[in-house]
């Protein structure tokens, strides 16, 4: 198990990303690059690129989400989109940039390959 957002977690995620290969995503997810700034005691930056979580931000991202670590952890651990919607409505999530990209996450279904990758990530993560 790797502590969520630790360097060992990012290293393990990078390995799983490589092993997963092509995720066969729908175009809206395949072309999505989204930065995330995680706030809290140990601020972290990551990005989502073609369905894969990667460390640091990507200069090609059209949007950046700012979210606290606890909220992000709950969203990933439960997979409950309603937590994200509620957090956004309560101001716990801030979005800068192209909001349509973020909305694509809510309305587009992930591929079986992406679901399998995220299941592996979740299994090795200590929240």
PDB file of N, CA and C in Angstrom, residues 11-113:
ATOM      1  N   UNK A  11       4.958   7.037  -7.990  1.00  0.00           N
ATOM      2  CA  UNK A  11       5.830   6.074  -8.674  1.00  0.00           C
ATOM      3  C   UNK A  11       5.046   4.813  -9.043  1.00  0.00           C
ATOM      4  N   UNK A  12       4.238   4.325  -8.104  1.00  0.00           N
ATOM      5  CA  UNK A  12       3.433   3.122  -8.363  1.00  0.00           C
ATOM      6  C   UNK A  12       2.383   3.391  -9.441  1.00  0.00           C
ATOM      7  N   UNK A  13       1.769   4.572  -9.421  1.00  0.00           N
ATOM      8  CA  UNK A  13       0.786   4.935 -10.443  1.00  0.00           C
ATOM      9  C   UNK A  13       1.455   4.993 -11.815  1.00  0.00           C
ATOM     10  N   UNK A  14       2.660   5.559 -11.883  1.00  0.00           N
ATOM     11  CA  UNK A  14       3.381   5.632 -13.159  1.00  0.00           C
ATOM     12  C   UNK A  14       3.636   4.233 -13.715  1.00  0.00           C
ATOM     13  N   UNK A  15       4.001   3.298 -12.855  1.00  0.00           N
ATOM     14  CA  UNK A  15       4.222   1.910 -13.285  1.00  0.00           C
ATOM     15  C   UNK A  15       2.921   1.297 -13.804  1.00  0.00           C
ATOM     16  N   UNK A  16       1.840   1.495 -13.072  1.00  0.00           N
ATOM     17  CA  UNK A  16       0.543   0.966 -13.504  1.00  0.00           C
ATOM     18  C   UNK A  16       0.099   1.600 -14.824  1.00  0.00           C
ATOM     19  N   UNK A  17       0.356   2.899 -15.000  1.00  0.00           N
ATOM     20  CA  UNK A  17       0.033   3.577 -16.267  1.00  0.00           C
ATOM     21  C   UNK A  17       0.750   2.912 -17.437  1.00  0.00           C
ATOM     22  N   UNK A  18       2.048   2.633 -17.255  1.00  0.00           N
ATOM     23  CA  UNK A  18       2.831   1.998 -18.326  1.00  0.00           C
ATOM     24  C   UNK A  18       2.307   0.601 -18.628  1.00  0.00           C
ATOM     25  N   UNK A  19       2.029  -0.156 -17.585  1.00  0.00           N
ATOM     26  CA  UNK A  19       1.536  -1.525 -17.766  1.00  0.00           C
ATOM     27  C   UNK A  19       0.162  -1.552 -18.425  1.00  0.00           C
ATOM     28  N   UNK A  20      -0.646  -0.522 -18.192  1.00  0.00           N
ATOM     29  CA  UNK A  20      -2.006  -0.486 -18.730  1.00  0.00           C
ATOM     30  C   UNK A  20      -2.030  -0.299 -20.244  1.00  0.00           C
ATOM     31  N   UNK A  21      -1.025   0.377 -20.785  1.00  0.00           N
ATOM     32  CA  UNK A  21      -0.996   0.621 -22.226  1.00  0.00           C
ATOM     33  C   UNK A  21      -2.126   1.525 -22.667  1.00  0.00           C
ATOM     34  N   UNK A  22      -2.660   1.274 -23.862  1.00  0.00           N
ATOM     35  CA  UNK A  22      -3.738   2.074 -24.432  1.00  0.00           C
ATOM     36  C   UNK A  22      -5.033   1.829 -23.662  1.00  0.00           C
ATOM     37  N   UNK A  23      -5.739   2.922 -23.329  1.00  0.00           N
ATOM     38  CA  UNK A  23      -6.964   2.801 -22.549  1.00  0.00           C
ATOM     39  C   UNK A  23      -8.235   2.778 -23.395  1.00  0.00           C
ATOM     40  N   UNK A  24      -8.108   2.941 -24.717  1.00  0.00           N
ATOM     41  CA  UNK A  24      -9.267   2.888 -25.620  1.00  0.00           C
ATOM     42  C   UNK A  24     -10.411   3.791 -25.146  1.00  0.00           C
ATOM     43  N   UNK A  25     -10.060   5.044 -24.882  1.00  0.00           N
ATOM     44  CA  UNK A  25     -11.024   6.006 -24.359  1.00  0.00           C
ATOM     45  C   UNK A  25     -11.848   6.653 -25.462  1.00  0.00           C
ATOM     46  N   UNK A  26     -13.053   7.112 -25.120  1.00  0.00           N
ATOM     47  CA  UNK A  26     -13.803   7.918 -26.071  1.00  0.00           C
ATOM     48  C   UNK A  26     -13.042   9.232 -26.308  1.00  0.00           C
ATOM     49  N   UNK A  27     -13.217   9.859 -27.479  1.00  0.00           N
ATOM     50  CA  UNK A  27     -12.433  11.064 -27.824  1.00  0.00           C
ATOM     51  C   UNK A  27     -12.447  12.164 -26.769  1.00  0.00           C
ATOM     52  N   UNK A  28     -13.578  12.387 -26.106  1.00  0.00           N
ATOM     53  CA  UNK A  28     -13.626  13.462 -25.111  1.00  0.00           C
ATOM     54  C   UNK A  28     -12.677  13.216 -23.946  1.00  0.00           C
ATOM     55  N   UNK A  29     -12.452  11.965 -23.585  1.00  0.00           N
ATOM     56  CA  UNK A  29     -11.498  11.646 -22.520  1.00  0.00           C
ATOM     57  C   UNK A  29     -10.083  11.455 -23.064  1.00  0.00           C
ATOM     58  N   UNK A  30      -9.971  10.895 -24.261  1.00  0.00           N
ATOM     59  CA  UNK A  30      -8.653  10.644 -24.845  1.00  0.00           C
ATOM     60  C   UNK A  30      -7.885  11.938 -25.077  1.00  0.00           C
ATOM     61  N   UNK A  31      -8.594  13.020 -25.370  1.00  0.00           N
ATOM     62  CA  UNK A  31      -7.955  14.303 -25.668  1.00  0.00           C
ATOM     63  C   UNK A  31      -7.943  15.254 -24.476  1.00  0.00           C
ATOM     64  N   UNK A  32      -8.378  14.790 -23.326  1.00  0.00           N
ATOM     65  CA  UNK A  32      -8.488  15.635 -22.141  1.00  0.00           C
ATOM     66  C   UNK A  32      -7.173  15.724 -21.381  1.00  0.00           C
ATOM     67  N   UNK A  33      -6.723  16.947 -21.129  1.00  0.00           N
ATOM     68  CA  UNK A  33      -5.590  17.205 -20.243  1.00  0.00           C
ATOM     69  C   UNK A  33      -6.101  18.182 -19.193  1.00  0.00           C
ATOM     70  N   UNK A  34      -6.037  17.773 -17.943  1.00  0.00           N
ATOM     71  CA  UNK A  34      -6.617  18.543 -16.858  1.00  0.00           C
ATOM     72  C   UNK A  34      -5.636  18.579 -15.686  1.00  0.00           C
ATOM     73  N   UNK A  35      -5.276  19.784 -15.231  1.00  0.00           N
ATOM     74  CA  UNK A  35      -4.398  19.926 -14.078  1.00  0.00           C
ATOM     75  C   UNK A  35      -5.208  19.916 -12.792  1.00  0.00           C
ATOM     76  N   UNK A  36      -4.566  19.479 -11.709  1.00  0.00           N
ATOM     77  CA  UNK A  36      -5.183  19.528 -10.385  1.00  0.00           C
ATOM     78  C   UNK A  36      -4.145  19.997  -9.377  1.00  0.00           C
ATOM     79  N   UNK A  37      -4.552  20.973  -8.584  1.00  0.00           N
ATOM     80  CA  UNK A  37      -3.713  21.455  -7.485  1.00  0.00           C
ATOM     81  C   UNK A  37      -4.397  21.011  -6.199  1.00  0.00           C
ATOM     82  N   UNK A  38      -3.699  20.139  -5.466  1.00  0.00           N
ATOM     83  CA  UNK A  38      -4.244  19.560  -4.252  1.00  0.00           C
ATOM     84  C   UNK A  38      -3.747  20.392  -3.077  1.00  0.00           C
ATOM     85  N   UNK A  39      -4.683  20.960  -2.331  1.00  0.00           N
ATOM     86  CA  UNK A  39      -4.328  21.809  -1.207  1.00  0.00           C
ATOM     87  C   UNK A  39      -4.340  21.008   0.087  1.00  0.00           C
ATOM     88  N   UNK A  40      -3.687  21.543   1.092  1.00  0.00           N
ATOM     89  CA  UNK A  40      -3.632  20.881   2.390  1.00  0.00           C
ATOM     90  C   UNK A  40      -2.273  21.074   3.019  1.00  0.00           C
ATOM     91  N   UNK A  41      -1.936  20.198   3.957  1.00  0.00           N
ATOM     92  CA  UNK A  41      -0.660  20.305   4.664  1.00  0.00           C
ATOM     93  C   UNK A  41       0.528  20.126   3.730  1.00  0.00           C
ATOM     94  N   UNK A  42       0.385  19.253   2.751  1.00  0.00           N
ATOM     95  CA  UNK A  42       1.452  18.992   1.778  1.00  0.00           C
ATOM     96  C   UNK A  42       0.891  19.184   0.373  1.00  0.00           C
ATOM     97  N   UNK A  43       0.869  20.427  -0.127  1.00  0.00           N
ATOM     98  CA  UNK A  43       0.300  20.680  -1.456  1.00  0.00           C
ATOM     99  C   UNK A  43       0.991  19.841  -2.537  1.00  0.00           C
ATOM    100  N   UNK A  44       0.192  19.335  -3.468  1.00  0.00           N
ATOM    101  CA  UNK A  44       0.677  18.467  -4.540  1.00  0.00           C
ATOM    102  C   UNK A  44       0.022  18.912  -5.842  1.00  0.00           C
ATOM    103  N   UNK A  45       0.731  18.739  -6.942  1.00  0.00           N
ATOM    104  CA  UNK A  45       0.151  19.010  -8.251  1.00  0.00           C
ATOM    105  C   UNK A  45       0.202  17.739  -9.079  1.00  0.00           C
ATOM    106  N   UNK A  46      -0.883  17.515  -9.829  1.00  0.00           N
ATOM    107  CA  UNK A  46      -0.934  16.368 -10.721  1.00  0.00           C
ATOM    108  C   UNK A  46      -1.750  16.755 -11.936  1.00  0.00           C
ATOM    109  N   UNK A  47      -1.780  15.881 -12.911  1.00  0.00           N
ATOM    110  CA  UNK A  47      -2.657  16.119 -14.065  1.00  0.00           C
ATOM    111  C   UNK A  47      -3.202  14.796 -14.584  1.00  0.00           C
ATOM    112  N   UNK A  48      -4.311  14.919 -15.265  1.00  0.00           N
ATOM    113  CA  UNK A  48      -4.945  13.802 -15.941  1.00  0.00           C
ATOM    114  C   UNK A  48      -4.682  14.003 -17.426  1.00  0.00           C
ATOM    115  N   UNK A  49      -4.084  13.008 -18.061  1.00  0.00           N
ATOM    116  CA  UNK A  49      -3.760  13.102 -19.481  1.00  0.00           C
ATOM    117  C   UNK A  49      -4.167  11.792 -20.140  1.00  0.00           C
ATOM    118  N   UNK A  50      -5.133  11.874 -21.050  1.00  0.00           N
ATOM    119  CA  UNK A  50      -5.629  10.689 -21.758  1.00  0.00           C
ATOM    120  C   UNK A  50      -6.054   9.596 -20.776  1.00  0.00           C
ATOM    121  N   UNK A  51      -6.699  10.016 -19.680  1.00  0.00           N
ATOM    122  CA  UNK A  51      -7.240   9.068 -18.727  1.00  0.00           C
ATOM    123  C   UNK A  51      -6.274   8.558 -17.683  1.00  0.00           C
ATOM    124  N   UNK A  52      -5.036   9.032 -17.709  1.00  0.00           N
ATOM    125  CA  UNK A  52      -4.033   8.558 -16.757  1.00  0.00           C
ATOM    126  C   UNK A  52      -3.620   9.679 -15.815  1.00  0.00           C
ATOM    127  N   UNK A  53      -3.467   9.333 -14.529  1.00  0.00           N
ATOM    128  CA  UNK A  53      -3.023  10.286 -13.518  1.00  0.00           C
ATOM    129  C   UNK A  53      -1.505  10.372 -13.573  1.00  0.00           C
ATOM    130  N   UNK A  54      -0.981  11.621 -13.629  1.00  0.00           N
ATOM    131  CA  UNK A  54       0.455  11.827 -13.692  1.00  0.00           C
ATOM    132  C   UNK A  54       0.865  12.939 -12.731  1.00  0.00           C
ATOM    133  N   UNK A  55       2.085  12.865 -12.251  1.00  0.00           N
ATOM    134  CA  UNK A  55       2.595  13.844 -11.299  1.00  0.00           C
ATOM    135  C   UNK A  55       2.885  15.172 -11.990  1.00  0.00           C
ATOM    136  N   UNK A  56       2.765  16.266 -11.250  1.00  0.00           N
ATOM    137  CA  UNK A  56       3.036  17.630 -11.702  1.00  0.00           C
ATOM    138  C   UNK A  56       1.950  18.117 -12.662  1.00  0.00           C
ATOM    139  N   UNK A  57       2.007  19.385 -13.015  1.00  0.00           N
ATOM    140  CA  UNK A  57       1.023  19.947 -13.934  1.00  0.00           C
ATOM    141  C   UNK A  57       1.524  19.835 -15.369  1.00  0.00           C
ATOM    142  N   UNK A  58       0.607  20.003 -16.307  1.00  0.00           N
ATOM    143  CA  UNK A  58       0.919  19.927 -17.730  1.00  0.00           C
ATOM    144  C   UNK A  58       0.616  21.301 -18.331  1.00  0.00           C
ATOM    145  N   UNK A  59       1.588  21.934 -18.998  1.00  0.00           N
ATOM    146  CA  UNK A  59       1.358  23.271 -19.551  1.00  0.00           C
ATOM    147  C   UNK A  59       0.303  23.293 -20.658  1.00  0.00           C
ATOM    148  N   UNK A  60      -0.051  22.144 -21.208  1.00  0.00           N
ATOM    149  CA  UNK A  60      -1.053  22.080 -22.275  1.00  0.00           C
ATOM    150  C   UNK A  60      -2.486  21.934 -21.762  1.00  0.00           C
ATOM    151  N   UNK A  61      -2.654  21.871 -20.454  1.00  0.00           N
ATOM    152  CA  UNK A  61      -3.998  21.725 -19.879  1.00  0.00           C
ATOM    153  C   UNK A  61      -4.777  23.030 -20.052  1.00  0.00           C
ATOM    154  N   UNK A  62      -6.039  22.902 -20.404  1.00  0.00           N
ATOM    155  CA  UNK A  62      -6.905  24.074 -20.573  1.00  0.00           C
ATOM    156  C   UNK A  62      -7.646  24.409 -19.285  1.00  0.00           C
ATOM    157  N   UNK A  63      -7.577  23.512 -18.294  1.00  0.00           N
ATOM    158  CA  UNK A  63      -8.292  23.723 -17.037  1.00  0.00           C
ATOM    159  C   UNK A  63      -7.456  23.253 -15.864  1.00  0.00           C
ATOM    160  N   UNK A  64      -7.685  23.905 -14.719  1.00  0.00           N
ATOM    161  CA  UNK A  64      -7.041  23.500 -13.473  1.00  0.00           C
ATOM    162  C   UNK A  64      -8.096  23.428 -12.380  1.00  0.00           C
ATOM    163  N   UNK A  65      -8.107  22.313 -11.687  1.00  0.00           N
ATOM    164  CA  UNK A  65      -9.009  22.124 -10.554  1.00  0.00           C
ATOM    165  C   UNK A  65      -8.192  22.290  -9.281  1.00  0.00           C
ATOM    166  N   UNK A  66      -8.700  23.073  -8.348  1.00  0.00           N
ATOM    167  CA  UNK A  66      -8.101  23.185  -7.021  1.00  0.00           C
ATOM    168  C   UNK A  66      -9.038  22.477  -6.052  1.00  0.00           C
ATOM    169  N   UNK A  67      -8.479  21.539  -5.289  1.00  0.00           N
ATOM    170  CA  UNK A  67      -9.281  20.698  -4.402  1.00  0.00           C
ATOM    171  C   UNK A  67      -8.426  20.285  -3.210  1.00  0.00           C
ATOM    172  N   UNK A  68      -9.053  20.125  -2.048  1.00  0.00           N
ATOM    173  CA  UNK A  68      -8.288  19.684  -0.883  1.00  0.00           C
ATOM    174  C   UNK A  68      -8.098  18.172  -0.926  1.00  0.00           C
ATOM    175  N   UNK A  69      -7.050  17.719  -0.275  1.00  0.00           N
ATOM    176  CA  UNK A  69      -6.668  16.296  -0.316  1.00  0.00           C
ATOM    177  C   UNK A  69      -7.766  15.377   0.205  1.00  0.00           C
ATOM    178  N   UNK A  70      -8.437  15.764   1.283  1.00  0.00           N
ATOM    179  CA  UNK A  70      -9.470  14.907   1.874  1.00  0.00           C
ATOM    180  C   UNK A  70     -10.636  14.699   0.906  1.00  0.00           C
ATOM    181  N   UNK A  71     -11.052  15.772   0.242  1.00  0.00           N
ATOM    182  CA  UNK A  71     -12.168  15.658  -0.703  1.00  0.00           C
ATOM    183  C   UNK A  71     -11.776  14.801  -1.891  1.00  0.00           C
ATOM    184  N   UNK A  72     -10.586  15.039  -2.444  1.00  0.00           N
ATOM    185  CA  UNK A  72     -10.134  14.227  -3.569  1.00  0.00           C
ATOM    186  C   UNK A  72     -10.026  12.762  -3.174  1.00  0.00           C
ATOM    187  N   UNK A  73      -9.507  12.502  -1.998  1.00  0.00           N
ATOM    188  CA  UNK A  73      -9.394  11.131  -1.514  1.00  0.00           C
ATOM    189  C   UNK A  73     -10.750  10.445  -1.423  1.00  0.00           C
ATOM    190  N   UNK A  74     -11.757  11.155  -0.907  1.00  0.00           N
ATOM    191  CA  UNK A  74     -13.111  10.586  -0.810  1.00  0.00           C
ATOM    192  C   UNK A  74     -13.688  10.296  -2.188  1.00  0.00           C
ATOM    193  N   UNK A  75     -13.452  11.195  -3.141  1.00  0.00           N
ATOM    194  CA  UNK A  75     -13.963  10.988  -4.498  1.00  0.00           C
ATOM    195  C   UNK A  75     -13.332   9.749  -5.120  1.00  0.00           C
ATOM    196  N   UNK A  76     -12.015   9.624  -4.994  1.00  0.00           N
ATOM    197  CA  UNK A  76     -11.320   8.479  -5.591  1.00  0.00           C
ATOM    198  C   UNK A  76     -11.678   7.183  -4.857  1.00  0.00           C
ATOM    199  N   UNK A  77     -11.707   7.245  -3.545  1.00  0.00           N
ATOM    200  CA  UNK A  77     -11.982   6.037  -2.760  1.00  0.00           C
ATOM    201  C   UNK A  77     -13.379   5.488  -3.023  1.00  0.00           C
ATOM    202  N   UNK A  78     -14.371   6.372  -3.136  1.00  0.00           N
ATOM    203  CA  UNK A  78     -15.750   5.922  -3.306  1.00  0.00           C
ATOM    204  C   UNK A  78     -16.184   5.845  -4.765  1.00  0.00           C
ATOM    205  N   UNK A  79     -15.545   6.652  -5.635  1.00  0.00           N
ATOM    206  CA  UNK A  79     -15.972   6.721  -7.025  1.00  0.00           C
ATOM    207  C   UNK A  79     -17.307   7.422  -7.191  1.00  0.00           C
ATOM    208  N   UNK A  80     -17.729   8.136  -6.159  1.00  0.00           N
ATOM    209  CA  UNK A  80     -19.042   8.794  -6.150  1.00  0.00           C
ATOM    210  C   UNK A  80     -18.943  10.203  -6.731  1.00  0.00           C
ATOM    211  N   UNK A  81     -19.487  10.390  -7.921  1.00  0.00           N
ATOM    212  CA  UNK A  81     -19.472  11.683  -8.595  1.00  0.00           C
ATOM    213  C   UNK A  81     -20.248  12.724  -7.793  1.00  0.00           C
ATOM    214  N   UNK A  82     -21.245  12.277  -7.029  1.00  0.00           N
ATOM    215  CA  UNK A  82     -22.046  13.204  -6.239  1.00  0.00           C
ATOM    216  C   UNK A  82     -21.213  13.944  -5.193  1.00  0.00           C
ATOM    217  N   UNK A  83     -20.165  13.309  -4.684  1.00  0.00           N
ATOM    218  CA  UNK A  83     -19.274  13.970  -3.732  1.00  0.00           C
ATOM    219  C   UNK A  83     -18.603  15.163  -4.415  1.00  0.00           C
ATOM    220  N   UNK A  84     -18.169  14.971  -5.658  1.00  0.00           N
ATOM    221  CA  UNK A  84     -17.525  16.053  -6.405  1.00  0.00           C
ATOM    222  C   UNK A  84     -18.503  17.189  -6.673  1.00  0.00           C
ATOM    223  N   UNK A  85     -19.714  16.854  -7.062  1.00  0.00           N
ATOM    224  CA  UNK A  85     -20.722  17.882  -7.340  1.00  0.00           C
ATOM    225  C   UNK A  85     -21.040  18.673  -6.073  1.00  0.00           C
ATOM    226  N   UNK A  86     -21.237  17.981  -4.975  1.00  0.00           N
ATOM    227  CA  UNK A  86     -21.533  18.641  -3.704  1.00  0.00           C
ATOM    228  C   UNK A  86     -20.365  19.518  -3.259  1.00  0.00           C
ATOM    229  N   UNK A  87     -19.131  19.017  -3.395  1.00  0.00           N
ATOM    230  CA  UNK A  87     -17.949  19.796  -3.013  1.00  0.00           C
ATOM    231  C   UNK A  87     -17.823  21.054  -3.869  1.00  0.00           C
ATOM    232  N   UNK A  88     -18.131  20.940  -5.151  1.00  0.00           N
ATOM    233  CA  UNK A  88     -18.083  22.100  -6.042  1.00  0.00           C
ATOM    234  C   UNK A  88     -19.119  23.135  -5.607  1.00  0.00           C
ATOM    235  N   UNK A  89     -20.323  22.685  -5.312  1.00  0.00           N
ATOM    236  CA  UNK A  89     -21.393  23.595  -4.903  1.00  0.00           C
ATOM    237  C   UNK A  89     -21.072  24.290  -3.579  1.00  0.00           C
ATOM    238  N   UNK A  90     -20.292  23.625  -2.723  1.00  0.00           N
ATOM    239  CA  UNK A  90     -19.928  24.190  -1.422  1.00  0.00           C
ATOM    240  C   UNK A  90     -18.629  24.995  -1.477  1.00  0.00           C
ATOM    241  N   UNK A  91     -18.056  25.119  -2.666  1.00  0.00           N
ATOM    242  CA  UNK A  91     -16.836  25.911  -2.823  1.00  0.00           C
ATOM    243  C   UNK A  91     -15.561  25.188  -2.440  1.00  0.00           C
ATOM    244  N   UNK A  92     -15.617  23.873  -2.237  1.00  0.00           N
ATOM    245  CA  UNK A  92     -14.423  23.103  -1.887  1.00  0.00           C
ATOM    246  C   UNK A  92     -13.612  22.737  -3.121  1.00  0.00           C
ATOM    247  N   UNK A  93     -14.205  22.901  -4.287  1.00  0.00           N
ATOM    248  CA  UNK A  93     -13.519  22.667  -5.556  1.00  0.00           C
ATOM    249  C   UNK A  93     -13.642  23.947  -6.371  1.00  0.00           C
ATOM    250  N   UNK A  94     -12.496  24.433  -6.864  1.00  0.00           N
ATOM    251  CA  UNK A  94     -12.492  25.616  -7.725  1.00  0.00           C
ATOM    252  C   UNK A  94     -11.946  25.202  -9.087  1.00  0.00           C
ATOM    253  N   UNK A  95     -12.562  25.705 -10.138  1.00  0.00           N
ATOM    254  CA  UNK A  95     -12.132  25.375 -11.502  1.00  0.00           C
ATOM    255  C   UNK A  95     -11.711  26.652 -12.203  1.00  0.00           C
ATOM    256  N   UNK A  96     -10.496  26.657 -12.727  1.00  0.00           N
ATOM    257  CA  UNK A  96      -9.981  27.767 -13.525  1.00  0.00           C
ATOM    258  C   UNK A  96      -9.772  27.259 -14.939  1.00  0.00           C
ATOM    259  N   UNK A  97     -10.259  28.009 -15.922  1.00  0.00           N
ATOM    260  CA  UNK A  97     -10.067  27.617 -17.312  1.00  0.00           C
ATOM    261  C   UNK A  97     -11.350  27.117 -17.936  1.00  0.00           C
ATOM    262  N   UNK A  98     -11.198  26.194 -18.864  1.00  0.00           N
ATOM    263  CA  UNK A  98     -12.301  25.681 -19.679  1.00  0.00           C
ATOM    264  C   UNK A  98     -13.169  24.700 -18.887  1.00  0.00           C
ATOM    265  N   UNK A  99     -14.323  25.159 -18.458  1.00  0.00           N
ATOM    266  CA  UNK A  99     -15.232  24.346 -17.658  1.00  0.00           C
ATOM    267  C   UNK A  99     -15.794  23.163 -18.451  1.00  0.00           C
ATOM    268  N   UNK A 100     -15.891  23.266 -19.771  1.00  0.00           N
ATOM    269  CA  UNK A 100     -16.467  22.173 -20.565  1.00  0.00           C
ATOM    270  C   UNK A 100     -15.618  20.914 -20.466  1.00  0.00           C
ATOM    271  N   UNK A 101     -14.302  21.065 -20.316  1.00  0.00           N
ATOM    272  CA  UNK A 101     -13.446  19.888 -20.161  1.00  0.00           C
ATOM    273  C   UNK A 101     -13.771  19.147 -18.877  1.00  0.00           C
ATOM    274  N   UNK A 102     -13.981  19.892 -17.822  1.00  0.00           N
ATOM    275  CA  UNK A 102     -14.300  19.278 -16.535  1.00  0.00           C
ATOM    276  C   UNK A 102     -15.663  18.589 -16.603  1.00  0.00           C
ATOM    277  N   UNK A 103     -16.606  19.208 -17.282  1.00  0.00           N
ATOM    278  CA  UNK A 103     -17.939  18.626 -17.421  1.00  0.00           C
ATOM    279  C   UNK A 103     -17.875  17.307 -18.200  1.00  0.00           C
ATOM    280  N   UNK A 104     -16.918  17.172 -19.095  1.00  0.00           N
ATOM    281  CA  UNK A 104     -16.761  15.924 -19.850  1.00  0.00           C
ATOM    282  C   UNK A 104     -16.503  14.745 -18.917  1.00  0.00           C
ATOM    283  N   UNK A 105     -15.827  14.996 -17.802  1.00  0.00           N
ATOM    284  CA  UNK A 105     -15.566  13.927 -16.834  1.00  0.00           C
ATOM    285  C   UNK A 105     -16.857  13.375 -16.249  1.00  0.00           C
ATOM    286  N   UNK A 106     -17.839  14.243 -16.101  1.00  0.00           N
ATOM    287  CA  UNK A 106     -19.103  13.833 -15.495  1.00  0.00           C
ATOM    288  C   UNK A 106     -19.989  13.076 -16.477  1.00  0.00           C
ATOM    289  N   UNK A 107     -19.924  13.443 -17.750  1.00  0.00           N
ATOM    290  CA  UNK A 107     -20.881  12.902 -18.711  1.00  0.00           C
ATOM    291  C   UNK A 107     -20.348  11.781 -19.606  1.00  0.00           C
ATOM    292  N   UNK A 108     -19.045  11.575 -19.644  1.00  0.00           N
ATOM    293  CA  UNK A 108     -18.460  10.566 -20.525  1.00  0.00           C
ATOM    294  C   UNK A 108     -18.105   9.321 -19.731  1.00  0.00           C
ATOM    295  N   UNK A 109     -18.474   8.184 -20.244  1.00  0.00           N
ATOM    296  CA  UNK A 109     -18.190   6.922 -19.559  1.00  0.00           C
ATOM    297  C   UNK A 109     -16.764   6.453 -19.863  1.00  0.00           C
ATOM    298  N   UNK A 110     -16.043   6.020 -18.839  1.00  0.00           N
ATOM    299  CA  UNK A 110     -14.691   5.505 -19.052  1.00  0.00           C
ATOM    300  C   UNK A 110     -14.729   4.142 -19.746  1.00  0.00           C
ATOM    301  N   UNK A 111     -13.620   3.793 -20.363  1.00  0.00           N
ATOM    302  CA  UNK A 111     -13.510   2.484 -21.014  1.00  0.00           C
ATOM    303  C   UNK A 111     -13.280   1.408 -19.947  1.00  0.00           C
ATOM    304  N   UNK A 112     -13.423   0.158 -20.343  1.00  0.00           N
ATOM    305  CA  UNK A 112     -13.143  -0.953 -19.427  1.00  0.00           C
ATOM    306  C   UNK A 112     -11.678  -0.926 -18.992  1.00  0.00           C
ATOM    307  N   UNK A 113     -10.779  -0.545 -19.915  1.00  0.00           N
ATOM    308  CA  UNK A 113      -9.353  -0.483 -19.598  1.00  0.00           C
ATOM    309  C   UNK A 113      -9.073   0.591 -18.551  1.00  0.00           C
TER     310      UNK A 113
END
